[in-house]
Amino acid sequence: MRYAFAGLYIVMVLAILACMSVAKSSYRKIKGAVLMLLTMLIPPMIGNMIIILSTAKIPATIGCYIYFIGMDSFIMALLHFTFEYCVISWPSKIPRYLVHAVLTIDVIQYAMNPIFGHAFDTEAIQVDGRPYYRVIPYLGQTYHRVIVYGIFAAVLVIFLIKMIRSARVYMERYFVILITLVLTGGWQSYYIFSRTPVEKSMAGYGIFGLLIFYFALYYRPLTLLDRLLANMASDMPDAIFFYDADGRCIWANKPAIELVGLKDDKFDRSPELLQKKFGDKYDVSDSEWSGVKTVGCGSKASYYFQAKRTVRDEKGHVTGSFLTIRDITAEQKLLQQERYNATHDSLTDLFTKEFLFDSIRKKIDENPDQDYMVHYIDILNFKLINDVFGTEFGDRTLKKLATFLRDHVPSDGVFGRIGGDTFGVLVPKEAFDEKKLEEDLNAFTMNEGPLEHHIVIHVGVYEVVERDMEISFMFDRALLAMSTIEDEYQTHVAFYDEKIRNDVLWAQHISAQLKEALRKRNVVPYLQPIVDTDGNIVGAEALARWIHPHDGFLPPSDFIPVFEKNGMIVEIDRYMWRCACEILSEWEKQGRDLFISVNISPKDFYFMDVASEIKDLVKEFDLDPSKLRIEITETVMMTDVENRMKVLDDLRNEGFIVEMDDFGSGYSSLNLLKDMPVDVLKIDMRFLTSNSDDVKARTILQNIINLSKDLGMFSLTEGVETKKQLEMLSDMGCKLFQGYYFAKPLPLNEFDSLLASWSA
Ligand code: C2E
Ligand code: MG
Ligand code: MG
């Protein structure tokens, strides 16, 4: 019997050692406390085993020492483990030191026992015919028991409180340990206090150690997991349907029940209800899938993310499956809204430029057999509209134009806002009706209270011939076409054609060469004589000619309009004025009393200080200002009238003679003429019709000449080609004449020869 227990102890010690080596590889935090507890279990077990086996006093007494002192270490380790296991900590350092102190004292007093014999002694009794040494407790032993029982009781109380306070699913982990401790403690106490020979209670501690090992390191509360998972599934906002291996619905959570309208837990109806809701049959096979389902359409659409997963056992057999359905309508709508905002202009709700270009690209690519037209649409003087009527009115105008596009662009067209006041459209070629478009644009008005404003809209059209061209280039071409609209109010639509293309190329070609041409003096002033009533040449007009090394002789009509458009006219005019001054300066040296008229473009006033440049030039060449006559056109006075008048006044005060060129060719305002600071009226050659019997033209001419006289101006008629015209004009009172009748514009040397022959 004793040997049997001793054998059992050995087996338990070995089992504990095995548990320890397994525990070492655990990742749990409590591992340290468990290892310590298991280690501390071994000495008292060995002590107990020695006592059981001893038949002599000395080994039995040694066994007792090992047992009691081992018990002190074990009780300390048990306390430490309890704190870790129950996740509590010492309230402060003092109680911990106190516990350490009383246990240390216990060890010390045992160490003194051989000297004082105050703790315990052993006495032999006969068990199974052999001596068994049992303890005779003295004062020291009582101290030991008080401490050990005290701490043991504290441990029990901690476990008890922890167990009571825990949720039911957690109780198990405290309950098992508590019961084991109570039983083991009770068993041991029975031996201790009844002094029943052959104490075997350490066997209980062995079992306790193994339980600790399992519960602390390996126990996973399965019921707890089950509960947690079930709660999770119930509380999840997603709908979940669980199916058994045969595809029968066995459970569904609340959102799922509500989603399909399940009643009375009749889960097996769920496939049928799902089909009713989502339109397709629920797949009961063991496949896994996921995707987004749309229910309804347009703004009423709802979106659901659905995923079906199967559950398999360790052998890979399907044990069931589940379907989750999440309502993602809000996210989808937000996403759609964001996508919409990114592709639509906030003011007009039309496509943004980028999205418009992408959409046009797609349309053209997807319909290879369809011919298209691209429209560049612009509101004329939109800045002015904003300034005069306010931005609110401007915004309304843009919105109205957007509505206009919605109403007029066919459904297989594309349109959007390119930016500011410009819009872009793509229409199938056959849907394009120029006449209708002109009419519709002509009827575009904006109301402001009782007032109706006509808004002028210009459209440049490019027929998509080069389909692979970048969309932005297509619009560049349409824009080019639009910019050729000269008569701003009658015509609204212009087409991109070969001429525009060539014009653009030509403009680029000559613009790139102008600087070089001026440097090399390839631009040359030609002089056309101006004759007075006595037939004397009194002056000349300087007219530019470009002697181009490759393109030959270029008349002003080939380059002046290009440079007036891009502003480079400033360079030419500055150059021409200088040439005129050089000639005048030369003439002065030769004693010739002639003037030269130079042309001033309206653009010059934008890009330079005309008055000061001209004054500086005359100063530089030391000329009499009256020798350099200034020709301006009526368009100069179209904008910024006051300032322009000041400039002209300034020049006249300096002694310059200002001429109004091409009078009658533009928007001549007779009203303006009376205040106009000019000395000479150059009457446009259109009044000299080939038909000399044109009474109306003659009447107008006569009146202009009279008018100029009345306003104290000289009149000069351009384009005199015949003797008859000259005589007629002389009779009418015109003072100066210029025209082919006398001479065409001539290069300087020819002009010189003309002068020589003229006086002869
Ligand atoms: P403009 O200033 O009105 O010049 C008179 C134009 O009438 C010249 O044309 C001249 O050659 C032409 N002309 C003169 N007599 C007759 C005639 O009897 N019959 C006909 N059919 N035409 C006649 P051109 O030289 O071709 O110049 C055209 C326009 O180009 C000029 O009109 C002027 O506005 C502009 N221009 C020429 N050179 C310059 C320049 O250096 N600077 C600026 N800004 N413009 C210039
Ligand atoms: Mg002129
Ligand atoms: Mg003229």
XYZ file of C-alpha atoms in Angstrom, residues 38-269:
232
model
C 4.369 22.954 -10.766
C 8.019 23.221 -9.703
C 7.047 24.022 -6.133
C 4.690 21.040 -6.052
C 7.536 18.587 -6.446
C 9.434 19.100 -3.076
C 6.381 18.559 -0.813
C 5.395 15.508 -2.893
C 8.878 14.081 -2.533
C 8.853 14.988 1.179
C 5.519 13.204 1.570
C 6.856 10.197 -0.344
C 9.952 9.973 1.901
C 7.727 10.065 5.000
C 5.573 7.269 3.624
C 8.523 5.109 2.759
C 10.665 5.790 5.872
C 10.938 3.123 8.524
C 13.595 5.006 10.510
C 13.272 8.301 12.392
C 15.985 10.306 10.615
C 14.815 9.881 7.035
C 11.225 10.434 8.179
C 12.255 13.681 9.920
C 14.165 14.828 6.804
C 11.046 14.006 4.763
C 9.037 16.191 7.154
C 11.404 19.136 6.727
C 11.238 18.820 2.935
C 7.499 18.501 3.160
C 6.878 21.500 5.441
C 9.412 23.891 3.921
C 8.311 22.730 0.437
C 4.753 23.523 1.469
C 5.825 27.113 2.296
C 7.260 27.575 -1.197
C 4.244 25.884 -2.751
C 1.799 28.118 -0.889
C 3.727 31.197 -2.087
C 3.649 29.894 -5.670
C -0.074 29.112 -5.312
C -0.761 32.658 -4.212
C 1.237 34.075 -7.079
C -0.579 31.808 -9.544
C -3.966 32.763 -8.086
C -3.234 36.435 -8.687
C -2.271 35.777 -12.277
C -5.112 33.378 -13.001
C -7.753 35.613 -11.509
C -6.159 38.688 -13.024
C -5.752 40.626 -9.807
C -2.735 42.279 -8.294
C -1.425 43.041 -4.842
C -3.175 46.094 -3.429
C 0.285 47.404 -2.336
C 3.778 46.178 -1.577
C 3.237 45.845 2.166
C 0.933 42.778 2.216
C 3.243 41.088 -0.258
C 6.315 41.709 1.896
C 4.316 40.581 4.899
C 3.442 37.254 3.305
C 7.050 36.787 2.236
C 8.193 37.638 5.768
C 5.901 35.211 7.618
C 6.816 32.398 5.223
C 10.528 33.175 5.611
C 10.125 33.151 9.381
C 8.455 29.751 9.040
C 11.402 28.393 7.107
C 13.799 29.840 9.684
C 11.931 28.407 12.652
C 11.984 24.961 10.952
C 15.724 25.382 10.526
C 15.967 26.012 14.301
C 13.866 22.957 15.160
C 16.838 20.518 15.409
C 18.279 22.815 18.103
C 15.164 23.863 20.037
C 12.755 21.121 19.095
C 9.919 23.671 19.265
C 8.281 22.880 15.942
C 7.618 19.179 15.788
C 8.929 15.777 16.556
C 8.157 12.381 15.078
C 7.009 9.252 16.749
C 6.969 5.746 15.370
C 3.757 3.778 15.198
C 3.222 0.355 13.720
C 1.464 0.283 10.368
C 1.197 -3.022 8.497
C 3.790 -4.432 10.830
C 6.352 -1.776 10.106
C 7.170 1.525 11.798
C 5.595 4.704 10.372
C 6.796 8.043 11.668
C 4.069 10.526 12.258
C 4.406 14.127 13.367
C 3.943 15.345 16.881
C 3.127 19.043 16.386
C 4.451 21.715 18.768
C 4.180 25.475 18.756
C 6.291 25.983 15.585
C 4.117 23.525 13.690
C 1.013 25.402 14.800
C 2.584 28.606 13.448
C 3.218 26.829 10.150
C -0.347 25.585 9.962
C -1.838 28.990 10.758
C 0.182 30.642 7.997
C -0.376 27.959 5.403
C -4.077 27.623 6.150
C -4.432 31.387 6.260
C -2.943 31.830 2.818
C -4.781 28.782 1.518
C -8.052 30.225 2.802
C -7.239 33.554 1.147
C -6.721 31.721 -2.147
C -10.072 29.964 -1.752
C -11.784 33.278 -1.018
C -10.211 34.883 -4.096
C -11.397 32.034 -6.341
C -14.808 32.084 -4.761
C -15.297 35.812 -5.252
C -13.938 35.652 -8.783
C -16.284 32.804 -9.625
C -19.340 34.552 -8.215
C -18.539 37.761 -9.995
C -17.872 36.161 -13.371
C -20.301 35.713 -16.204
C -21.722 32.196 -16.272
C -19.621 31.097 -19.201
C -16.451 31.919 -17.261
C -17.437 30.288 -13.969
C -16.233 26.890 -15.100
C -12.592 27.923 -15.156
C -12.739 29.051 -11.479
C -15.158 26.458 -10.272
C -13.057 23.436 -11.230
C -9.947 24.825 -9.527
C -11.861 25.914 -6.461
C -13.446 22.482 -6.013
C -10.112 20.745 -6.512
C -8.493 23.025 -3.939
C -11.282 22.459 -1.420
C -11.172 18.686 -1.857
C -7.384 18.538 -1.734
C -7.222 20.873 1.260
C -9.965 18.940 2.996
C -8.259 15.613 2.329
C -4.949 16.909 3.658
C -6.599 18.451 6.733
C -8.237 15.164 7.500
C -4.830 13.487 7.634
C -3.220 16.318 9.561
C -5.818 16.720 12.231
C -6.926 13.084 12.611
C -3.261 12.078 12.519
C -4.331 9.056 10.548
C -1.168 7.232 9.660
C 0.255 7.255 6.176
C -0.687 10.649 4.900
C -1.493 10.434 1.158
C -2.979 13.893 0.600
C -0.160 15.031 -1.666
C -1.747 12.851 -4.324
C -4.554 15.416 -4.361
C -2.003 18.179 -4.948
C -0.565 16.212 -7.838
C -3.995 16.078 -9.446
C -4.402 19.761 -8.640
C -1.128 20.552 -10.465
C -2.262 18.670 -13.558
C -5.599 20.480 -13.530
C -3.865 23.830 -13.221
C -1.673 22.942 -16.170
C -4.697 22.158 -18.275
C -7.001 24.959 -17.219
C -4.449 27.717 -17.198
C -2.760 26.838 -20.459
C -4.981 24.649 -22.606
C -8.542 25.005 -21.590
C -10.633 26.871 -24.159
C -14.121 27.590 -23.004
C -16.010 26.129 -25.943
C -19.383 27.044 -24.568
C -18.040 30.538 -24.202
C -16.955 30.592 -27.848
C -20.294 29.216 -28.917
C -22.086 31.882 -26.998
C -19.844 34.624 -28.305
C -20.278 33.525 -31.889
C -24.021 33.146 -31.511
C -24.253 36.615 -29.956
C -22.115 38.032 -32.708
C -24.291 36.507 -35.390
C -27.430 37.794 -33.675
C -26.106 41.267 -33.123
C -24.533 41.683 -36.528
C -26.128 44.385 -38.692
C -25.715 42.076 -41.685
C -28.384 39.538 -42.412
C -27.175 35.947 -41.931
C -28.833 32.713 -42.976
C -27.379 29.394 -41.811
C -27.946 26.242 -43.816
C -27.327 22.634 -43.018
C -25.392 20.322 -45.295
C -28.523 19.702 -47.354
C -29.130 23.392 -47.925
C -32.023 23.701 -45.481
C -32.104 26.997 -43.633
C -31.719 26.234 -39.959
C -31.374 29.692 -38.508
C -31.411 33.338 -39.476
C -30.593 36.410 -37.419
C -32.936 39.302 -36.824
C -31.767 41.481 -39.730
C -32.173 38.445 -42.000
C -35.679 37.805 -40.702
C -36.597 41.418 -41.323
C -34.900 41.553 -44.715
C -37.000 38.824 -46.283
C -39.997 39.064 -43.952
C -39.684 35.639 -42.322
C -42.487 34.827 -39.894
C -42.668 32.526 -36.862
C -39.128 31.215 -37.260
C -40.123 29.342 -40.400
C -36.534 29.399 -41.567
C -37.058 26.798 -44.276
C -39.094 29.377 -46.186
